[in-house]
mmCIF file of C-alpha atoms in Angstrom:
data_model
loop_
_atom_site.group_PDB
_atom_site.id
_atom_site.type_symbol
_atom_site.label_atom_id
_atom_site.label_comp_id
_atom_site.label_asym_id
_atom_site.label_seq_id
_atom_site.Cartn_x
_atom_site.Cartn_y
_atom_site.Cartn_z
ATOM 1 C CA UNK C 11 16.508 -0.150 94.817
ATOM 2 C CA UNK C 12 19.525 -0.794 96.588
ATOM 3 C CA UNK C 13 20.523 1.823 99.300
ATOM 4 C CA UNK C 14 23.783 1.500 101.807
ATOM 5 C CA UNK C 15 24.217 4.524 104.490
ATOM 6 C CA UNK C 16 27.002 4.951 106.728
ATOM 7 C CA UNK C 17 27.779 0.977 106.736
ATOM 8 C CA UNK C 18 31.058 0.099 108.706
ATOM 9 C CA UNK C 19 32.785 -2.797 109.033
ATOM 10 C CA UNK C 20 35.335 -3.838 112.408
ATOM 11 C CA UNK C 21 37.724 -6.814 112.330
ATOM 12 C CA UNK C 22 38.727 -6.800 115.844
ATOM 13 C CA UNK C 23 39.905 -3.324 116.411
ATOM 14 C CA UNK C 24 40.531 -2.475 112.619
ATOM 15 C CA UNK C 25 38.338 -0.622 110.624
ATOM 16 C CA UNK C 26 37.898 -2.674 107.331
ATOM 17 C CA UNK C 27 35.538 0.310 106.009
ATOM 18 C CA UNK C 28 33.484 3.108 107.665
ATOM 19 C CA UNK C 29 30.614 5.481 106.436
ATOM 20 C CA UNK C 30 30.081 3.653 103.366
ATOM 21 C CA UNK C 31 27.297 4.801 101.363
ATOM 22 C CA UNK C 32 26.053 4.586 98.143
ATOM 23 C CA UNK C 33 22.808 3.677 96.037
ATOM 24 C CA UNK C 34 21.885 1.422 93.059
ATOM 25 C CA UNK C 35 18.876 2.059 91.128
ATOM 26 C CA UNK C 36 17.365 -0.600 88.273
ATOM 27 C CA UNK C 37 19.810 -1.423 85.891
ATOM 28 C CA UNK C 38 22.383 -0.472 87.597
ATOM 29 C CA UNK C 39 25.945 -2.612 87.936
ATOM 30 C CA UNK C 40 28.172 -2.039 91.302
ATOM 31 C CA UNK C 41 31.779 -3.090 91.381
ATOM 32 C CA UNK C 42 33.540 -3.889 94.614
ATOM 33 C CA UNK C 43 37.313 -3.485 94.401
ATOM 34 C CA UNK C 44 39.971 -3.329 96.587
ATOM 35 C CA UNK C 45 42.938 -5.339 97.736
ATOM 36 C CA UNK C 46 42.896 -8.439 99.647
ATOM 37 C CA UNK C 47 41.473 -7.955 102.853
ATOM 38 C CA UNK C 48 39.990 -4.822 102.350
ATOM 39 C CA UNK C 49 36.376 -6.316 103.374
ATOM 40 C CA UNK C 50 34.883 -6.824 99.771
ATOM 41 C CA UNK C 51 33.545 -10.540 100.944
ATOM 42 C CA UNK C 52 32.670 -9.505 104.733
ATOM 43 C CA UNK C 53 30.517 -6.066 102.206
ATOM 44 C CA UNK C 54 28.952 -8.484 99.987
ATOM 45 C CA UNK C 55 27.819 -10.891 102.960
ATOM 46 C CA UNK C 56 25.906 -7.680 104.994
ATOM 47 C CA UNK C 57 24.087 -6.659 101.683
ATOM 48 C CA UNK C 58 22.760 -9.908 101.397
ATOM 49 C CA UNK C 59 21.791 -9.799 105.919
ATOM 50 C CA UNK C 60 24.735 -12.505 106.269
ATOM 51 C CA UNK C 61 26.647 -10.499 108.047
ATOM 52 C CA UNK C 62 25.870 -7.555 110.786
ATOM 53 C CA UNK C 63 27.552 -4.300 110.405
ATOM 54 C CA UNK C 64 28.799 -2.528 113.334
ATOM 55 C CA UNK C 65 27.245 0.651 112.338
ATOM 56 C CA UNK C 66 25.306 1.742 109.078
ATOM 57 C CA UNK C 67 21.925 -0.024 107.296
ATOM 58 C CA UNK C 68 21.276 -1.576 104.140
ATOM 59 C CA UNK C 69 17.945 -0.654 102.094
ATOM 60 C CA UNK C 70 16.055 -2.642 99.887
ATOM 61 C CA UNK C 71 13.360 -0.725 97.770
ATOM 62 C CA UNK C 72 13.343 1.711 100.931
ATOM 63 C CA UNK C 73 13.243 -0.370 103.400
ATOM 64 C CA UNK C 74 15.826 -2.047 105.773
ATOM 65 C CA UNK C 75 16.520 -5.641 105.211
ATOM 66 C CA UNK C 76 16.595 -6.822 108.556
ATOM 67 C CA UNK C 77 12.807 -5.401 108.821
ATOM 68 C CA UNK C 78 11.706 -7.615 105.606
ATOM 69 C CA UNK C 79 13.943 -10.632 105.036
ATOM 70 C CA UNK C 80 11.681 -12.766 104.089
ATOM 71 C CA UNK C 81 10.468 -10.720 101.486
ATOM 72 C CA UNK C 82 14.326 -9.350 100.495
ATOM 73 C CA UNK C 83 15.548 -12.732 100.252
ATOM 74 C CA UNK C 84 12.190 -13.972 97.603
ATOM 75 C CA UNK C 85 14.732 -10.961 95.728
ATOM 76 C CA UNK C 86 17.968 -12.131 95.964
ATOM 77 C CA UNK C 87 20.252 -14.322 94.303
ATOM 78 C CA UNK C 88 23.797 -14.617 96.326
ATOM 79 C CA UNK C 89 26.769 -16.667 95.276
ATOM 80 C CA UNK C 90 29.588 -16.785 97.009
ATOM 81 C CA UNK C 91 33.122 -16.837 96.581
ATOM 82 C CA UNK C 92 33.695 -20.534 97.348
ATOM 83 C CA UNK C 93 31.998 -23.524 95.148
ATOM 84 C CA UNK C 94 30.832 -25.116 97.674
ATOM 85 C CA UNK C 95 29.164 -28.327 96.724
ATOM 86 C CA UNK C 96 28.361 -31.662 98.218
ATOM 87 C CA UNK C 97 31.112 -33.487 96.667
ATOM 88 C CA UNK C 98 29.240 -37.129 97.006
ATOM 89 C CA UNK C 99 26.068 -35.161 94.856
ATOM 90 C CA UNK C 100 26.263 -34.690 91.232
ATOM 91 C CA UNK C 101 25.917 -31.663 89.481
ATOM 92 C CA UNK C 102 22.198 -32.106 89.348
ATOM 93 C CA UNK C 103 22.002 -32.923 92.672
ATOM 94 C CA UNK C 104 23.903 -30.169 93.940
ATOM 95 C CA UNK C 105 22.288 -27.488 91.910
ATOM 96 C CA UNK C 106 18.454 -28.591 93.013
ATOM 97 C CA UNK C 107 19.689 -28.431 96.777
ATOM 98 C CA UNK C 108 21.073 -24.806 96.375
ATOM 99 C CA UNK C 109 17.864 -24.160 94.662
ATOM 100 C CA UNK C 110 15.650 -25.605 97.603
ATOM 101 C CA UNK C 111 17.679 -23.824 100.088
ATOM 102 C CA UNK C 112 17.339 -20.900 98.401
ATOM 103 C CA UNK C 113 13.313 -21.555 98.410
ATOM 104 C CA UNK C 114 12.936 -22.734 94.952
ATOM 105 C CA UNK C 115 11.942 -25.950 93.933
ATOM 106 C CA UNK C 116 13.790 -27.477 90.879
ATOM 107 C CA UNK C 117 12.831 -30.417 88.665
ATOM 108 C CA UNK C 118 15.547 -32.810 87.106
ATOM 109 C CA UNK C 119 14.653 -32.101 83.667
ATOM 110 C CA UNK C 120 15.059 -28.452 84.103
ATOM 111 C CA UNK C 121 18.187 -28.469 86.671
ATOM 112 C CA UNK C 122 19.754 -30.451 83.761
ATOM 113 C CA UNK C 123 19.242 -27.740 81.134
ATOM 114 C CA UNK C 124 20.490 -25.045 83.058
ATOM 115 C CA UNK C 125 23.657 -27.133 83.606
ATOM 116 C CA UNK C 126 23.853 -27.632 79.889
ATOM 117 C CA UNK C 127 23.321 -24.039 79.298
ATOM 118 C CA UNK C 128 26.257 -23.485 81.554
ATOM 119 C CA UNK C 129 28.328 -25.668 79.463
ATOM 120 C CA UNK C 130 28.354 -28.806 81.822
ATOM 121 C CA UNK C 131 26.410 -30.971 79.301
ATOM 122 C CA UNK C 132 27.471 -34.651 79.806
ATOM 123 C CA UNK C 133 28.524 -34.154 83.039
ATOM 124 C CA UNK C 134 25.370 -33.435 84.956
ATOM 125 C CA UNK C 135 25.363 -37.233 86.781
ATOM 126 C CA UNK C 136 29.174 -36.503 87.730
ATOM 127 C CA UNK C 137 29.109 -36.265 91.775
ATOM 128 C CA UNK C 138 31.279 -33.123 92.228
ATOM 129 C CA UNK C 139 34.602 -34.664 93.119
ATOM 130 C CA UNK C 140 35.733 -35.191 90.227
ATOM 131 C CA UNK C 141 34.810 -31.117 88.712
ATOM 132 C CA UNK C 142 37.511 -29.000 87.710
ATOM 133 C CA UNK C 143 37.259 -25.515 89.730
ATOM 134 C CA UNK C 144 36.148 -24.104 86.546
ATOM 135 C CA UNK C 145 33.198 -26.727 86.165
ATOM 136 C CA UNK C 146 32.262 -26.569 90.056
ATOM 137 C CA UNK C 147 32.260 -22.675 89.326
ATOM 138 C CA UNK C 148 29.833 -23.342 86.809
ATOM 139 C CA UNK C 149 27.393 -25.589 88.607
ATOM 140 C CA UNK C 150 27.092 -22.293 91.083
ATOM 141 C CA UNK C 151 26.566 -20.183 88.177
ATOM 142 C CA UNK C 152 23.782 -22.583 86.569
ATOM 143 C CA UNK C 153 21.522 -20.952 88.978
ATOM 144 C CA UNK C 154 21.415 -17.616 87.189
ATOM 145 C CA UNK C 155 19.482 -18.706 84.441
ATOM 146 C CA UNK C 156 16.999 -19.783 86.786
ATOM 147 C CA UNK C 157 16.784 -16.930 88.567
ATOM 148 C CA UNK C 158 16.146 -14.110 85.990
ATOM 149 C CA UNK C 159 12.567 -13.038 88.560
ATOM 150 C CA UNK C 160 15.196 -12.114 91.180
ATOM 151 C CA UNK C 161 15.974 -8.435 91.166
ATOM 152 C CA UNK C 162 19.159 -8.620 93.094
ATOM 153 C CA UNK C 163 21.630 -10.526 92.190
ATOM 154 C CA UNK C 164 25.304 -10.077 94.462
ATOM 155 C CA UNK C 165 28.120 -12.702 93.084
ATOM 156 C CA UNK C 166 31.428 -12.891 95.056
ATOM 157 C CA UNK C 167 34.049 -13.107 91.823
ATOM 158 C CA UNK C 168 31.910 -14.938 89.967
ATOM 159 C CA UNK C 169 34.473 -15.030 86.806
ATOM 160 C CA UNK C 170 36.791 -16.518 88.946
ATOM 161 C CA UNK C 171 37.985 -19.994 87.113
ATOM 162 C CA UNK C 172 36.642 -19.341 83.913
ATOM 163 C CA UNK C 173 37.874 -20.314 80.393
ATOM 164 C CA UNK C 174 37.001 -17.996 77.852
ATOM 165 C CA UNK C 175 33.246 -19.426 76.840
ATOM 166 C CA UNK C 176 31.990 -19.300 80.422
ATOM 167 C CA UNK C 177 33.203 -16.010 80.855
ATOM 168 C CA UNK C 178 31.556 -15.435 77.601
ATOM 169 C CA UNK C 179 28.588 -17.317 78.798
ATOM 170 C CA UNK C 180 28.525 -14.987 82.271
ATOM 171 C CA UNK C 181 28.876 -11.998 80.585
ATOM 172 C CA UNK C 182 26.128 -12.249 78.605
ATOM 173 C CA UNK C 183 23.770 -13.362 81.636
ATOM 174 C CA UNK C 184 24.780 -10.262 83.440
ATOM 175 C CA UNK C 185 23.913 -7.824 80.634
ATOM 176 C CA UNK C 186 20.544 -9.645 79.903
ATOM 177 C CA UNK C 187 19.548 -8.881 84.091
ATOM 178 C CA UNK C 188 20.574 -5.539 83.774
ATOM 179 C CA UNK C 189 18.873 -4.486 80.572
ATOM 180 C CA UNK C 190 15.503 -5.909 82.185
ATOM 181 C CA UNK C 191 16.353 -3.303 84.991
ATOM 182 C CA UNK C 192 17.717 -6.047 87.292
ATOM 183 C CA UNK C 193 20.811 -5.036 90.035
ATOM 184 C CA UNK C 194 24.388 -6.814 89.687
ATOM 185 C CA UNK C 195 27.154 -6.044 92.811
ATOM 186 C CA UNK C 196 29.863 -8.088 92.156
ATOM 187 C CA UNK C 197 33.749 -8.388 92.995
ATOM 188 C CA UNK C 198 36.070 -9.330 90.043
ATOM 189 C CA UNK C 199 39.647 -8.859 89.485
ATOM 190 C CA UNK C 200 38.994 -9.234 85.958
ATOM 191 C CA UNK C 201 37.937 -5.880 83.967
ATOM 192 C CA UNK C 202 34.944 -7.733 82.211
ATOM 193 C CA UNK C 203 33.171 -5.391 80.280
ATOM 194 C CA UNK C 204 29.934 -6.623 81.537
ATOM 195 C CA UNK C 205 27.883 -3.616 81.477
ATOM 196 C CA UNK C 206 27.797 -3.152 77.838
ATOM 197 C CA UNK C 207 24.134 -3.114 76.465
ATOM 198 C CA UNK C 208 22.008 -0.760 74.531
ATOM 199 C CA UNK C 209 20.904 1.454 77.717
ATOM 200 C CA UNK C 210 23.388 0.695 80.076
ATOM 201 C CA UNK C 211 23.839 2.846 82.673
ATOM 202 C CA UNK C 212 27.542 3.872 83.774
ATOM 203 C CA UNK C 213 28.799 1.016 86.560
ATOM 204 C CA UNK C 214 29.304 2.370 89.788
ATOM 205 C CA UNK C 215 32.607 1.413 91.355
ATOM 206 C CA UNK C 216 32.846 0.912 95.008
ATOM 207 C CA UNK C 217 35.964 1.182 96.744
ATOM 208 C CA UNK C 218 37.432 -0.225 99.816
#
């Protein structure tokens, strides 16, 4: 489903990576490691046609993404590394804009449940200012369960913040989209066994 060929990456005149390749079929889970500035973020941003490689293409279901983005994006869910939320919008607020951005429209009623399910019951009508990291994480996250009809999802440490039930919570999200033969790439420094379902194929570790 997911298909990268000879991708390289240039910061300046480094080389953060060259001829990457690899390939992610359904139900597959992809693991981006490396140390800090190794170019997991700047990888994670040209899978989802963010970011321009110098040399190399990314395939979705055999075709480039730059040919079909319209159609790749309808595909993808992408969370990035940072929280970043309006801080004068509540949690409700903020999670319907990411969701019309992203070309979904979202109701009240049902942007409040997924909050909930995300452990941010109560606190839906808080503007964002006054979040932990851990609960502006989750507002992020609170778009997963919304978007089980997207095949792709790519999450930039998505565990980061956490307490235990939200990584809990995560987890089990993660496993439920692969076992219906949904993609995961991810970066985490944390070794959460998220692959573990009846099924699973073997994670595939990428490394920079």
């Amino acid at each position: 489903m997911l298909a990268v060929t000879d991708l390289e990456a240039r910061r300046g005149r480094r080389a953060l990576f060259t001829g990457l390749r690899f390939e992610a079929e359904a139900g597959r889970l992809v693991r981006v490691t490396g140390p800090n500035g190794a170019g997991k973020t700047t990888l994670l941003r040209m899978l989802v046609g963010l970011a321009t490689p110098t040399a190399g293409e990314v395939r979705w279901r055999g075709e480039p993404i730059v040919a079909r983005r319209e159609g790749f994006h309808r595909e993808l869910l992408w969370c990035g590394h940072a929280a970043s939320l309006k801080d004068d919008l509540t949690a409700t607020e903020n999670l319907r804009a990411m969701s019309m951005l992203a070309g979904d429209a979202l109701e009240v009623k049902a942007a409040r449940a997924a909050l909930a399910e995300a452990g941010l019951a109560g606190r839906e009508h808080l503007p964002a200012r006054v979040l932990s990291a851990g609960q502006r994480r989750r507002v992020l996250l609170a778009r997963l369960p919304l978007a089980a009809g997207r095949a792709l999802w790519v999450l930039d440490e998505p565990f980061n913040a956490l307490d235990v039930a939200a990584t809990q919570w995560l987890s089990d999200l993660l496993r439920a989209h692969l076992a219906r033969s949904g993609v995961v790439v991810l970066t985490s420094h944390q070794a959460v066994p998220i692959d573990q379902h009846a099924g699973a194929r073997e994670p595939l570790a990428v490394t920079l």
